[in-house]
PDB file of C-alpha atoms in Angstrom:
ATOM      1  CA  UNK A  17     123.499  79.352  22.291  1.00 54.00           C
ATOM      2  CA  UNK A  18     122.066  82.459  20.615  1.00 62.00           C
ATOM      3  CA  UNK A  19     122.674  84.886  23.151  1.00 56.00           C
ATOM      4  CA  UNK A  20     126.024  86.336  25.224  1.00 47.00           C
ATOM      5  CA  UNK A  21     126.300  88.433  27.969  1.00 47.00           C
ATOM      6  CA  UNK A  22     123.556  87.339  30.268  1.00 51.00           C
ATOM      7  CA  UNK A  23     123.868  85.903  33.986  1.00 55.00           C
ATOM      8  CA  UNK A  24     122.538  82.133  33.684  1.00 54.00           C
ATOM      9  CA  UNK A  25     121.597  79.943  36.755  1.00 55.00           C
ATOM     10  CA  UNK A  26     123.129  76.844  36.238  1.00 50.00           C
ATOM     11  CA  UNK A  27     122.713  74.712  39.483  1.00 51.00           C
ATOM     12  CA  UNK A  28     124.186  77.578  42.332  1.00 51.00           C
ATOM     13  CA  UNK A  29     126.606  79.154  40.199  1.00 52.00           C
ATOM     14  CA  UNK A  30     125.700  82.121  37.722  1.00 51.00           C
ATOM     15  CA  UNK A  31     127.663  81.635  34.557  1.00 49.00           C
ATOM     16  CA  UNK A  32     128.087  84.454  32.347  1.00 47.00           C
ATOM     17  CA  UNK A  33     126.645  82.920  28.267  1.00 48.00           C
ATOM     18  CA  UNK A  34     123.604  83.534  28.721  1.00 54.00           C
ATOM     19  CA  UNK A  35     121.169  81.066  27.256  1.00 64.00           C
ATOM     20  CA  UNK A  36     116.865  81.854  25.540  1.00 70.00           C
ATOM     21  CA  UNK A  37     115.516  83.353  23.289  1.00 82.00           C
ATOM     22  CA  UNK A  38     113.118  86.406  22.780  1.00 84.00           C
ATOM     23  CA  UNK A  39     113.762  87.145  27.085  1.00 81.00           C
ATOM     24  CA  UNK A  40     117.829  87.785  26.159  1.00 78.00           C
ATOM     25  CA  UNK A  41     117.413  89.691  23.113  1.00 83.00           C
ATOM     26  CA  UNK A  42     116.013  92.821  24.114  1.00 81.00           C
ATOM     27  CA  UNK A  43     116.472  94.947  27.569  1.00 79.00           C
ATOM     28  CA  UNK A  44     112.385  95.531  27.395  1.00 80.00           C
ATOM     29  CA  UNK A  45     111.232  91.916  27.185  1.00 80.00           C
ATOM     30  CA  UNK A  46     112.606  90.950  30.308  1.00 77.00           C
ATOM     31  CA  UNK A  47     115.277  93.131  31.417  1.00 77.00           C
ATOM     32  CA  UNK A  48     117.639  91.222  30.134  1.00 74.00           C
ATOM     33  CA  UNK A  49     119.086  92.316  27.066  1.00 74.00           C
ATOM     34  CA  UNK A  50     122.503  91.346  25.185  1.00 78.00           C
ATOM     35  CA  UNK A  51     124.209  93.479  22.689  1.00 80.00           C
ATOM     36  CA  UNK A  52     125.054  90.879  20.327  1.00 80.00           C
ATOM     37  CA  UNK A  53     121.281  90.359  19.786  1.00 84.00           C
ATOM     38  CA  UNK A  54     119.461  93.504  20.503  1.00 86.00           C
ATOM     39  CA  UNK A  55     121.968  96.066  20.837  1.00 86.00           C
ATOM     40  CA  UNK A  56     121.266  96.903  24.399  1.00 85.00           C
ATOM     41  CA  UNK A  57     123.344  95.467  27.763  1.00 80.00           C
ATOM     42  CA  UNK A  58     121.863  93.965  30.408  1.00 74.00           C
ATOM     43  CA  UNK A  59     120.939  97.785  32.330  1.00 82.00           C
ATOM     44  CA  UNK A  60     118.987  98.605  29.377  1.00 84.00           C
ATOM     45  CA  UNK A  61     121.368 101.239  27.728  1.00 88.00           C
ATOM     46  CA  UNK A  62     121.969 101.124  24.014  1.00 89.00           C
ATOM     47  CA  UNK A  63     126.196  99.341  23.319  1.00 88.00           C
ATOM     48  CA  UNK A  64     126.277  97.766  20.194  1.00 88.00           C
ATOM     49  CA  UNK A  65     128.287 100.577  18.361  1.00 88.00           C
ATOM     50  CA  UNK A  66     130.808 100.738  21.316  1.00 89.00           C
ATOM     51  CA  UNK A  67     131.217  96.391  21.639  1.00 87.00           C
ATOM     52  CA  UNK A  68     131.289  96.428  17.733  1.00 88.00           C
ATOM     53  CA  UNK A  69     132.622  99.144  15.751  1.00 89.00           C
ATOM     54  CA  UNK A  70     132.606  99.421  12.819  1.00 87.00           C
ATOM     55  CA  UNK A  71     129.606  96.447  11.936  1.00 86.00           C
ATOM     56  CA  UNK A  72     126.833  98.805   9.710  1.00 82.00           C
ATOM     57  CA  UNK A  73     124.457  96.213   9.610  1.00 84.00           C
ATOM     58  CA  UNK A  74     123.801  96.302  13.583  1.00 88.00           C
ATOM     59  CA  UNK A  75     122.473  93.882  16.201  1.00 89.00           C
ATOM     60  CA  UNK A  76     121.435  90.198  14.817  1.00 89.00           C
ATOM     61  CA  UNK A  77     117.796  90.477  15.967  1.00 90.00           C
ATOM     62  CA  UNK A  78     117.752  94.258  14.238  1.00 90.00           C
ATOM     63  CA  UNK A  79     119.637  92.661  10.874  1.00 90.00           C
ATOM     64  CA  UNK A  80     116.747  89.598  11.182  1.00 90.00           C
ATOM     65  CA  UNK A  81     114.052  91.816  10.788  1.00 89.00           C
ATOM     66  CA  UNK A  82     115.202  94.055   8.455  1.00 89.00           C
ATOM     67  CA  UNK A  83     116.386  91.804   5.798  1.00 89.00           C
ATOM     68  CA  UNK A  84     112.839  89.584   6.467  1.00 88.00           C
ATOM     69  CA  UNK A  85     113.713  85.960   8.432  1.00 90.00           C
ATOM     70  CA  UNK A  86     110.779  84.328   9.234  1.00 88.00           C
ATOM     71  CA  UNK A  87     111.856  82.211  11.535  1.00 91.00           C
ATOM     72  CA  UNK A  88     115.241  81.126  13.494  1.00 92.00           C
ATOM     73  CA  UNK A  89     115.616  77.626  14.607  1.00 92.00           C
ATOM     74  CA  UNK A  90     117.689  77.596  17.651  1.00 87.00           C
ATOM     75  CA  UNK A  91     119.255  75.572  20.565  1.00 79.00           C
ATOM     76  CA  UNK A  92     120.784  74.503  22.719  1.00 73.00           C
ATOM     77  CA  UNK A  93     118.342  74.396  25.304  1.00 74.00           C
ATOM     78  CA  UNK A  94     116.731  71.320  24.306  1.00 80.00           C
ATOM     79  CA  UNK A  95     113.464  72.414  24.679  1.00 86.00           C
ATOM     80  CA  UNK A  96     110.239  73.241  22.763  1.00 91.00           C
ATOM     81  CA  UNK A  97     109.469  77.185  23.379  1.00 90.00           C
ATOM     82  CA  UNK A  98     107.926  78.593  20.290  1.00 90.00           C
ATOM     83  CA  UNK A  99     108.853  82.670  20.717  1.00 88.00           C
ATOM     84  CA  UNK A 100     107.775  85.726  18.520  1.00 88.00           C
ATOM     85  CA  UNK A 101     109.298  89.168  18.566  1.00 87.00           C
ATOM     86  CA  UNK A 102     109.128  91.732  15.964  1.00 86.00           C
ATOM     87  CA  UNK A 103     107.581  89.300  13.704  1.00 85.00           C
ATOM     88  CA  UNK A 104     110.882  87.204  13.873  1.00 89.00           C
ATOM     89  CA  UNK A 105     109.491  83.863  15.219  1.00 90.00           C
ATOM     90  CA  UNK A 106     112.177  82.411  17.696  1.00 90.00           C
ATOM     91  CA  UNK A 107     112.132  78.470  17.752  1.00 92.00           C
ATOM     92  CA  UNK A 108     113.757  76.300  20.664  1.00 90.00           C
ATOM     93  CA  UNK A 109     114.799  72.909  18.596  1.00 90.00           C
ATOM     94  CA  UNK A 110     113.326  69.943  21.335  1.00 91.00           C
ATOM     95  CA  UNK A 111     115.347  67.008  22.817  1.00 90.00           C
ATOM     96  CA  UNK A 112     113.864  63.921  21.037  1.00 90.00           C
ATOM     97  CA  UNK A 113     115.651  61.638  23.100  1.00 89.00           C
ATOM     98  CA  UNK A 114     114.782  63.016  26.730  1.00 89.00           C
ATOM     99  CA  UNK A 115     113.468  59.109  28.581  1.00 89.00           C
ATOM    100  CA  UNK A 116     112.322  61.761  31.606  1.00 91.00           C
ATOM    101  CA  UNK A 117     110.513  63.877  29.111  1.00 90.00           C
ATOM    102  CA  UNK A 118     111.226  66.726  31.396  1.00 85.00           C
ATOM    103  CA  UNK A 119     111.169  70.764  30.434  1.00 81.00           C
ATOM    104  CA  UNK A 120     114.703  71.031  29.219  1.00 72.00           C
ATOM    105  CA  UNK A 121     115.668  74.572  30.600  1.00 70.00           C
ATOM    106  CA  UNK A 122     113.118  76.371  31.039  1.00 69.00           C
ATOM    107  CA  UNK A 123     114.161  77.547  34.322  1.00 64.00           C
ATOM    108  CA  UNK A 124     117.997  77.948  33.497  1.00 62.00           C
ATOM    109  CA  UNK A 125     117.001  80.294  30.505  1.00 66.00           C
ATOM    110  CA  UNK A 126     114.096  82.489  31.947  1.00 71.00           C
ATOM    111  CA  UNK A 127     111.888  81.394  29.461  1.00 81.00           C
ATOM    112  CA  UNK A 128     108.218  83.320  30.225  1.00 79.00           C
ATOM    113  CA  UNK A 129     106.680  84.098  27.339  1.00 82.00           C
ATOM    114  CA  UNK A 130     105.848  81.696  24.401  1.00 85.00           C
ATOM    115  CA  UNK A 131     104.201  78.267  23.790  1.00 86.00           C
ATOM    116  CA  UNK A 132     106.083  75.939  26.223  1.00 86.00           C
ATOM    117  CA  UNK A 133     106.211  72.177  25.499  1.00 88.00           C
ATOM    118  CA  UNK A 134     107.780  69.298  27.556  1.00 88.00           C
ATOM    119  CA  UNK A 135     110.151  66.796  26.032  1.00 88.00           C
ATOM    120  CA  UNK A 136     111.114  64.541  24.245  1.00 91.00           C
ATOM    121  CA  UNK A 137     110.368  64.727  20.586  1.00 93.00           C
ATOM    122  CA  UNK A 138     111.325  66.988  17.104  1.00 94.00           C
ATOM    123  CA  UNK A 139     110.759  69.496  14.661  1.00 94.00           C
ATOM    124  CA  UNK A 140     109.089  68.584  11.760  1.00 90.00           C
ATOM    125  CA  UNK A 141     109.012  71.906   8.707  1.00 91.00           C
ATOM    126  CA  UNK A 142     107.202  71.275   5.306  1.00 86.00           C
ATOM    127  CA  UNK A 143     108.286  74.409   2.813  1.00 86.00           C
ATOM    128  CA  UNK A 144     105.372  74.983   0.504  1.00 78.00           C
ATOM    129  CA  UNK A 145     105.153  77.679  -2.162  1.00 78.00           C
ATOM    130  CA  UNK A 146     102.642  79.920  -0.067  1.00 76.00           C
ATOM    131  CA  UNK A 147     103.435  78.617   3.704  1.00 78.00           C
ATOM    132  CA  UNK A 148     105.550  77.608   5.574  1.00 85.00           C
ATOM    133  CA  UNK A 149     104.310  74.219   8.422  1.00 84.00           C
ATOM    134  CA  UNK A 150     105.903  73.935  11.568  1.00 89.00           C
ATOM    135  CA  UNK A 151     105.260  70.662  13.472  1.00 88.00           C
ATOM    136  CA  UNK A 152     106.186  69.130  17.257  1.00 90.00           C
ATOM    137  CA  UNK A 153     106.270  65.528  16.850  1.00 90.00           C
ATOM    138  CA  UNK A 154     106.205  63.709  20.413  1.00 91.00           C
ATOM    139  CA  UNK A 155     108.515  60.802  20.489  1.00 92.00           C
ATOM    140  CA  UNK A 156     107.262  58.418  23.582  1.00 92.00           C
ATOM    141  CA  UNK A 157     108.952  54.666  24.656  1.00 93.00           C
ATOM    142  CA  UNK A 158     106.183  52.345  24.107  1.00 90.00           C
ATOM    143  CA  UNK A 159     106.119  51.332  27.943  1.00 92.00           C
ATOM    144  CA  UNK A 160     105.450  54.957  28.477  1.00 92.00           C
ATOM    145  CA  UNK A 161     102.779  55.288  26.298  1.00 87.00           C
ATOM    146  CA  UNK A 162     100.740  57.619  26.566  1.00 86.00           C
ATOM    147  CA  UNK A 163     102.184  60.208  29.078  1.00 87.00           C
ATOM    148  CA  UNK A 164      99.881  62.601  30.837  1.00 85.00           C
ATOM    149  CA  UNK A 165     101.320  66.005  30.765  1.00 82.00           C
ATOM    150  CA  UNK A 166      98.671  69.034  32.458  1.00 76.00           C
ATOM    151  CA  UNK A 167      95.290  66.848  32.001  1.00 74.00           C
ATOM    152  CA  UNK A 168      96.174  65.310  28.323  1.00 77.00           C
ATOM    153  CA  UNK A 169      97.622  62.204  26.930  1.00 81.00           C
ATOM    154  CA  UNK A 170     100.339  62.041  24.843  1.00 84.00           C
ATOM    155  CA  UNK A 171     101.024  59.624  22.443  1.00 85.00           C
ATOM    156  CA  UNK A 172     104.497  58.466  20.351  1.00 88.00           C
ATOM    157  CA  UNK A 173     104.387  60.635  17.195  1.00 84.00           C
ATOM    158  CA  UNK A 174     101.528  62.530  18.066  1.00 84.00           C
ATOM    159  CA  UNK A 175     101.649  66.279  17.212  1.00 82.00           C
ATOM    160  CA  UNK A 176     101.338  68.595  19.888  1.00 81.00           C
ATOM    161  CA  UNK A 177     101.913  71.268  18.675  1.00 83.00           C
ATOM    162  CA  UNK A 178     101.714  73.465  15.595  1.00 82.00           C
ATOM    163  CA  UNK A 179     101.601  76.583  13.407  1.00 82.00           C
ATOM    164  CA  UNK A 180     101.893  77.869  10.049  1.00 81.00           C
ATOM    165  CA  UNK A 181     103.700  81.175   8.729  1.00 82.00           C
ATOM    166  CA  UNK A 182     102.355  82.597   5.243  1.00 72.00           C
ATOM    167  CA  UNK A 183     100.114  84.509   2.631  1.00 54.00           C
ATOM    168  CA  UNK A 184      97.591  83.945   5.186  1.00 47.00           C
ATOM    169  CA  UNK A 185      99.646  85.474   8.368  1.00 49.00           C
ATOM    170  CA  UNK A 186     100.461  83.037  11.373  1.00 51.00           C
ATOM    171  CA  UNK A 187      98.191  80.433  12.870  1.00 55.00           C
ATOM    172  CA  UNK A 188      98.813  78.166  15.887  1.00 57.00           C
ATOM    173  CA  UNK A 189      97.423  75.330  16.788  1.00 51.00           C
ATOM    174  CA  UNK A 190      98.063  73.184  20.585  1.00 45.00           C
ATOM    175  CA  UNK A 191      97.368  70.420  21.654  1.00 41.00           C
ATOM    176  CA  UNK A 192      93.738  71.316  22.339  1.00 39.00           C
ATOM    177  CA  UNK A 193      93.412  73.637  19.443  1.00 42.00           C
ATOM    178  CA  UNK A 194      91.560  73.230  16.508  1.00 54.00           C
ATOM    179  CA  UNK A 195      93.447  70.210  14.248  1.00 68.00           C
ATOM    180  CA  UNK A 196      92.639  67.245  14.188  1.00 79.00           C
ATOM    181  CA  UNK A 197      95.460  64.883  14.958  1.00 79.00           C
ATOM    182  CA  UNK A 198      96.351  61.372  13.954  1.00 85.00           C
ATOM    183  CA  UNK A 199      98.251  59.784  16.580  1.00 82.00           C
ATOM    184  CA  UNK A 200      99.610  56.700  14.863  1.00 82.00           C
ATOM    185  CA  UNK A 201      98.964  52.869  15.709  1.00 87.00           C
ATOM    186  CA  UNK A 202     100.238  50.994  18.929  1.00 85.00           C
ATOM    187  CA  UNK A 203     102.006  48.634  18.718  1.00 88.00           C
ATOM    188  CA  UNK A 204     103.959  49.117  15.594  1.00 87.00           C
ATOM    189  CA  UNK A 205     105.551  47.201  14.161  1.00 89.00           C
ATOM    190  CA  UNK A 206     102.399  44.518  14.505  1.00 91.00           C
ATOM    191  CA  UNK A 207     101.793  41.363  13.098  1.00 90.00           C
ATOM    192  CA  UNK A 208      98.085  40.929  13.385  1.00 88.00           C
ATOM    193  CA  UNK A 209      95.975  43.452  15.110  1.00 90.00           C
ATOM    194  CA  UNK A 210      96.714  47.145  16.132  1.00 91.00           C
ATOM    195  CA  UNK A 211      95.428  49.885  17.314  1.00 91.00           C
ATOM    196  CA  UNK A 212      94.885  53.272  15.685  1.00 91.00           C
ATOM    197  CA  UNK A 213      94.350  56.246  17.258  1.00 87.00           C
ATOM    198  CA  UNK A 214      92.851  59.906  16.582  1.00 86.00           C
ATOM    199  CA  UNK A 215      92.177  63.342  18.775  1.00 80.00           C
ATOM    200  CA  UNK A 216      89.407  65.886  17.189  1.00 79.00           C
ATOM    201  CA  UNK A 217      89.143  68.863  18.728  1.00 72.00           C
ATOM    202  CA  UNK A 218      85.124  68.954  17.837  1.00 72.00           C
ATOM    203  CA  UNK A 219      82.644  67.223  16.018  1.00 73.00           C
ATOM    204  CA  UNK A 220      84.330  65.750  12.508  1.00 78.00           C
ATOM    205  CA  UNK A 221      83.596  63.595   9.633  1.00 84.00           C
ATOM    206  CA  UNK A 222      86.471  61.344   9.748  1.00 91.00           C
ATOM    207  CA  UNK A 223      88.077  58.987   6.549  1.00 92.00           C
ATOM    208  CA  UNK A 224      91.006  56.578   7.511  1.00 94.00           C
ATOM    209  CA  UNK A 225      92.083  54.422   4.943  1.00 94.00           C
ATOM    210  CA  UNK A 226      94.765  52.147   4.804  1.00 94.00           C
ATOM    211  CA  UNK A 227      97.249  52.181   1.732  1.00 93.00           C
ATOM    212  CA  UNK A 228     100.269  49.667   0.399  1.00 91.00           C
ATOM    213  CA  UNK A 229     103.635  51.150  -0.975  1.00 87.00           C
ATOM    214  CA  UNK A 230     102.072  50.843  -4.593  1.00 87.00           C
ATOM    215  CA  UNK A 231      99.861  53.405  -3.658  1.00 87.00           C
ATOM    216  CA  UNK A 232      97.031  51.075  -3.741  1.00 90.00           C
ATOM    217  CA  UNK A 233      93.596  51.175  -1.188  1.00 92.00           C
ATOM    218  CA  UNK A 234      94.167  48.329   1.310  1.00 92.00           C
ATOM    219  CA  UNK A 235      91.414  49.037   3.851  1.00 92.00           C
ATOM    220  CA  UNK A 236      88.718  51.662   4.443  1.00 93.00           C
ATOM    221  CA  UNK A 237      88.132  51.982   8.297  1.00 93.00           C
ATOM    222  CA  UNK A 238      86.091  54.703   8.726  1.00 92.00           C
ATOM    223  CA  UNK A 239      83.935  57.036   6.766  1.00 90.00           C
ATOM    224  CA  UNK A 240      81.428  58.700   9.328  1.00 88.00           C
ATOM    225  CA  UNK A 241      81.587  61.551  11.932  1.00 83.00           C
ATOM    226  CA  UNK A 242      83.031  60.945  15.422  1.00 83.00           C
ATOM    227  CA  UNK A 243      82.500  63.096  19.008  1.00 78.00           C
ATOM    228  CA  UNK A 244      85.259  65.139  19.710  1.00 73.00           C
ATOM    229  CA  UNK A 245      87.686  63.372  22.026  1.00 74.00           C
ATOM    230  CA  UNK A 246      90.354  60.758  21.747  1.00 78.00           C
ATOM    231  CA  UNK A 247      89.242  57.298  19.499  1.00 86.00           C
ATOM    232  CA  UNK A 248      90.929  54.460  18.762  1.00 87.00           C
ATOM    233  CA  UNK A 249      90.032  51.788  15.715  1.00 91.00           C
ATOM    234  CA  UNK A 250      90.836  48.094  15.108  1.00 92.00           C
ATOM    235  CA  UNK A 251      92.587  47.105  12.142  1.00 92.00           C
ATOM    236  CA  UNK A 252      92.946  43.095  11.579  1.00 92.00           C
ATOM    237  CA  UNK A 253      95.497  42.870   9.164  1.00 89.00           C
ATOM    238  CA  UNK A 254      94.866  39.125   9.190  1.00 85.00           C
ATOM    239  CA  UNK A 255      91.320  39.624   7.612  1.00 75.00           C
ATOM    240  CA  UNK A 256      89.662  41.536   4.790  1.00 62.00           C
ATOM    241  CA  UNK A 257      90.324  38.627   1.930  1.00 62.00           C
ATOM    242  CA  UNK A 258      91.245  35.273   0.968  1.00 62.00           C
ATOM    243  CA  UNK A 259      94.440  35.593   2.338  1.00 72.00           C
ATOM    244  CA  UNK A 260      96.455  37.835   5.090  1.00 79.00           C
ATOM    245  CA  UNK A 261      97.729  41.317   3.889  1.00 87.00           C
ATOM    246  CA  UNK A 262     101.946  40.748   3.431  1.00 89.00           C
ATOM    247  CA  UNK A 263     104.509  42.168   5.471  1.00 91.00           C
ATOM    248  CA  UNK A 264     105.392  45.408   4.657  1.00 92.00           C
ATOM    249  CA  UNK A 265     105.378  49.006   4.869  1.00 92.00           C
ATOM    250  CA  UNK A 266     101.772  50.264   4.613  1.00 93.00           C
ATOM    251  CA  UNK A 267     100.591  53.906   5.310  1.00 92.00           C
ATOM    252  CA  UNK A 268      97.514  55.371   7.149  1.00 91.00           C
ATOM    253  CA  UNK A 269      95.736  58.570   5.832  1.00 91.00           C
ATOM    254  CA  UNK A 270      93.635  60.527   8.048  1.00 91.00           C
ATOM    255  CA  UNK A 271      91.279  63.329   6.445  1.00 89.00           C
ATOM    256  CA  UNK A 272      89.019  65.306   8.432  1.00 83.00           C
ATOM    257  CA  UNK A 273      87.154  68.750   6.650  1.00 68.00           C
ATOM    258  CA  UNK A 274      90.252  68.876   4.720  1.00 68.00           C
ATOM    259  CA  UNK A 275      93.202  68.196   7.052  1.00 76.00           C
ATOM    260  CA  UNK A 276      95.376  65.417   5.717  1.00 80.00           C
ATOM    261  CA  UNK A 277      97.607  63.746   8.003  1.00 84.00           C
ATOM    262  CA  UNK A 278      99.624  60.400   6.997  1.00 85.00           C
ATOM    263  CA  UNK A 279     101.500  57.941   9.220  1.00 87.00           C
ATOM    264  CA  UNK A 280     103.572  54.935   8.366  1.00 89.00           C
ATOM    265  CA  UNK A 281     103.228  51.128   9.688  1.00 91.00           C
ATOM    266  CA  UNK A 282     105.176  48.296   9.667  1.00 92.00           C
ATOM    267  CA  UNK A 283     103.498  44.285   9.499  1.00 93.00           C
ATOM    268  CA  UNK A 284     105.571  42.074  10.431  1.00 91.00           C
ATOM    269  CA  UNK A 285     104.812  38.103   9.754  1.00 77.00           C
TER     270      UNK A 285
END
């Protein structure tokens, strides 16, 4: 829990910790503010000095922004809710093993503002020297596959939604936003033929290629541009040579106007 101090609805009972993120931390958001976080109580009136006396460097969210976080990853409301106050960016870590793939707590929490995501699935972060890439990665059973959550499909390991924090500011990116996505292959692991799909958001060149663990070019699928929309290509792994490809790890690499997205796949004999 980040936050203290707040009434929380859990079932019929109100229970006094408090649970959310940018709603609990300051009295204006939502009228719900907590002193450990934003300095304020839950009327609005300013109590941090009085509830801790003596601590210079004042209220976390105030200490946050001063000394220049980025971003906080917190739980536990096992939920994707993707928050930003004060240029602090408040991050609800996801379930990635919710089988009902419901909306953790959104309710419980007050959660309103944000990018709201259902479960079940996890955060993926690449550091790079000028950004910083924030990734949900869906996790769906394979007899679920693909969900339909508010008009889209969802598939296992399909991104659904993503930003970036850096030189460049901060971009987002949802499931019906402007990256392309590579949704992975169904089924895998696979022995002979599977399925590979992609979502483009508009009109795209597409390359998928198909690499071994040596790094070496084992198929080239596609090399043309596709409609926008959800497609799915064939890959035979018993053809394409004198002999079948060999179990093993291989690795499928999506580029599309300069997005790169890689997934792995097992073939199984």
């Amino acid at each position: 829990h980040i936050t203290g101090g707040v009434l929380s609805c859990w079932g019929i009972f109100l229970t006094p910790y408090g649970r959310g993120g940018i709603e609990a931390v300051k009295y204006h958001v939502d009228h719900r503010g907590t002193y450990e976080w934003g300095g304020e109580s839950r009327f609005g009136s300013s109590i941090f000095g009085i509830m801790r006396t003596g601590w210079a460097h004042g209220p976390v969210h105030d200490m946050m922004v001063n000394e220049g976080v980025t971003i906080l990853f917190h739980g536990h409301d096992h939920v994707f809710v993707h928050q930003v106050l004060d240029g602090v960016i408040y991050q609800a870590c996801p379930q990635p093993s919710d089988c009902t793939y419901g909306n953790g707590c959104y309710d419980d929490a007050h959660y309103s503002y944000g990018t709201k995501r259902n479960n079940s699935g996890h955060l993926r972060v690449a550091v790079n020297p000028d950004y910083v890439q924030v990734d949900y990665v869906r996790s769906v059973l394979p007899e679920d596959e693909p969900l339909s959550e508010n008009g889209s499909l969802v598939y296992n390991r399909q991104v659904s939604h993503s930003y970036s924090v850096g030189i460049a500011g901060t971009q987002e990116n949802t499931a019906r936003g402007e990256l392309p996505r590579l949704l992975g292959n169904r089924p895998n692991p696979f022995s002979a033929e599977t399925l590979i799909g992609l979502c483009l958001p508009e009109m795209r060149k597409v390359s998928l290629k198909i690499y071994d663990v040596r790094g070496s070019l084992v198929a080239d699928l596609l090399d043309r541009t596709l409609e926008a929309g959800t497609h799915e290509i064939c890959w035979d792994a018993t053809s394409g040579g004198p002999q079948p490809h060999a179990a093993g790890i291989y690795f499928l690499k999506m580029e599309a106007c300069g997005y790169v997205q890689t997934r792995k796949m097992l073939l199984l004999r």
